[in-house]
Amino acid sequence: MKLDHFIESQQLNKQTIFSLFKKAEELEKSNERLLSKKILATLFYEPSTRTRLSFESAMLKLGGDVISTENAKEFSSAVKGESLEDTIRIISSYADIIVLRHFEEGAAKIAASVSSVPVINGGDGSGQHPTQALLDLYSIWKEIGRVENITVLMVGDLKNGRTVRSLCYLFGKFENIKIIFIAPKPLQIKDDIKEYLERHKVEFEEKNELDKHLPEVDIVYMTRIQKERMTSEEYQNAKGLYSITEENLKLLKRDARLLHPLPHVEEIELSLKTEQEDRRVAYFRQAKNGLYIRMALLSYLLE
């Protein structure tokens, strides 16, 4: 299987996923400059820390170069009215691969349709964030040694959370996964994801008591309430309803893991000491895994 672009999680099959996992492990220990003389363009219309910097670091570690705009919504010709399609046509003549983050769902697919080089979706509105889902799955695999026969608790803004959507699409490719969704009522998982999980025989439930289910699960996947995608009133009604604290962290099994796509805000209330010393708290290791998964993905698309 060979991809021209990476736009959505559904594009991957199990063989490709594990091939990327193996490549990521190899690259973590390697200094090979596999992408010498290749250029990555990072085109971000929304803010980013981990996605943009990890992709840029990944390209540099592989021996390539980077051209970038940190806020394309303000510091590109989009300000002058240039269409996304024209911007991509131009940038694809300057770079060998493009990572695009955009505020509109479907933007990455539009970009891929006109680009002469591979396009990677770095997040498109409330649509998908497939590279985050890939590093999330890789983190589960590294932390507990498997991605099947697991129970996953997904908590927070499940309506707007593109990382949740993308990860659910990947879960649909594996066996014996159970998902428990917990969210404020207006932010529950959308019907299209539930329909997808049903088609792929992934067991799921929608619940509302976080502490009750913490002892049952192998993975807790917390997400923040996405203030930027709702009204102030909606945010105030939803924030702080579900959180991991020093007290309820004790309910997790010793071999369970707490993941979060980050940044975390009020939904994680743990001390620095706990974050550093409790092996169940895995989200900073998860973020580091993103560097190696993105190195693997860049080399896969360009080699």
PDB file of C-alpha atoms in Angstrom, residues 46-47 101-105 123-128 157 159-162 187 224-232 234-235:
ATOM      1  CA  GLU A  46      -4.614  27.715  13.096  1.00  0.00           C
ATOM      2  CA  PRO A  47      -2.304  27.812  16.138  1.00  0.00           C
ATOM      3  CA  ARG A 101      -3.558  22.865   9.275  1.00  0.00           C
ATOM      4  CA  HIS A 102      -6.764  24.702   8.448  1.00  0.00           C
ATOM      5  CA  PHE A 103      -9.832  25.959  10.286  1.00  0.00           C
ATOM      6  CA  GLU A 104     -12.266  24.479   7.731  1.00  0.00           C
ATOM      7  CA  GLU A 105     -13.211  20.804   7.680  1.00  0.00           C
ATOM      8  CA  GLY A 123      -5.861  19.126  11.431  1.00  0.00           C
ATOM      9  CA  ASP A 124      -8.855  20.506   9.543  1.00  0.00           C
ATOM     10  CA  GLY A 125     -11.450  22.229  11.705  1.00  0.00           C
ATOM     11  CA  SER A 126     -13.590  19.672  13.512  1.00  0.00           C
ATOM     12  CA  GLY A 127     -12.800  17.096  10.831  1.00  0.00           C
ATOM     13  CA  GLN A 128      -9.711  14.967  11.390  1.00  0.00           C
ATOM     14  CA  ASP A 157     -15.308  17.449  23.892  1.00  0.00           C
ATOM     15  CA  LYS A 159     -18.213  16.564  19.245  1.00  0.00           C
ATOM     16  CA  ASN A 160     -15.498  19.006  18.181  1.00  0.00           C
ATOM     17  CA  GLY A 161     -12.476  16.862  18.991  1.00  0.00           C
ATOM     18  CA  ARG A 162     -10.914  15.900  15.683  1.00  0.00           C
ATOM     19  CA  LEU A 187     -20.552  17.660  23.193  1.00  0.00           C
ATOM     20  CA  ARG A 224     -10.049  19.576  26.515  1.00  0.00           C
ATOM     21  CA  ILE A 225     -13.277  21.484  25.966  1.00  0.00           C
ATOM     22  CA  GLN A 226     -12.610  23.365  22.721  1.00  0.00           C
ATOM     23  CA  LYS A 227     -13.442  26.931  23.662  1.00  0.00           C
ATOM     24  CA  GLU A 228     -12.611  28.208  20.175  1.00  0.00           C
ATOM     25  CA  ARG A 229     -15.376  26.112  18.577  1.00  0.00           C
ATOM     26  CA  MET A 230     -18.329  27.196  20.754  1.00  0.00           C
ATOM     27  CA  THR A 231     -20.025  30.200  22.322  1.00  0.00           C
ATOM     28  CA  SER A 232     -18.878  31.575  25.658  1.00  0.00           C
ATOM     29  CA  GLU A 234     -21.561  26.777  25.883  1.00  0.00           C
ATOM     30  CA  TYR A 235     -17.995  26.754  27.155  1.00  0.00           C
TER      31      TYR A 235
END
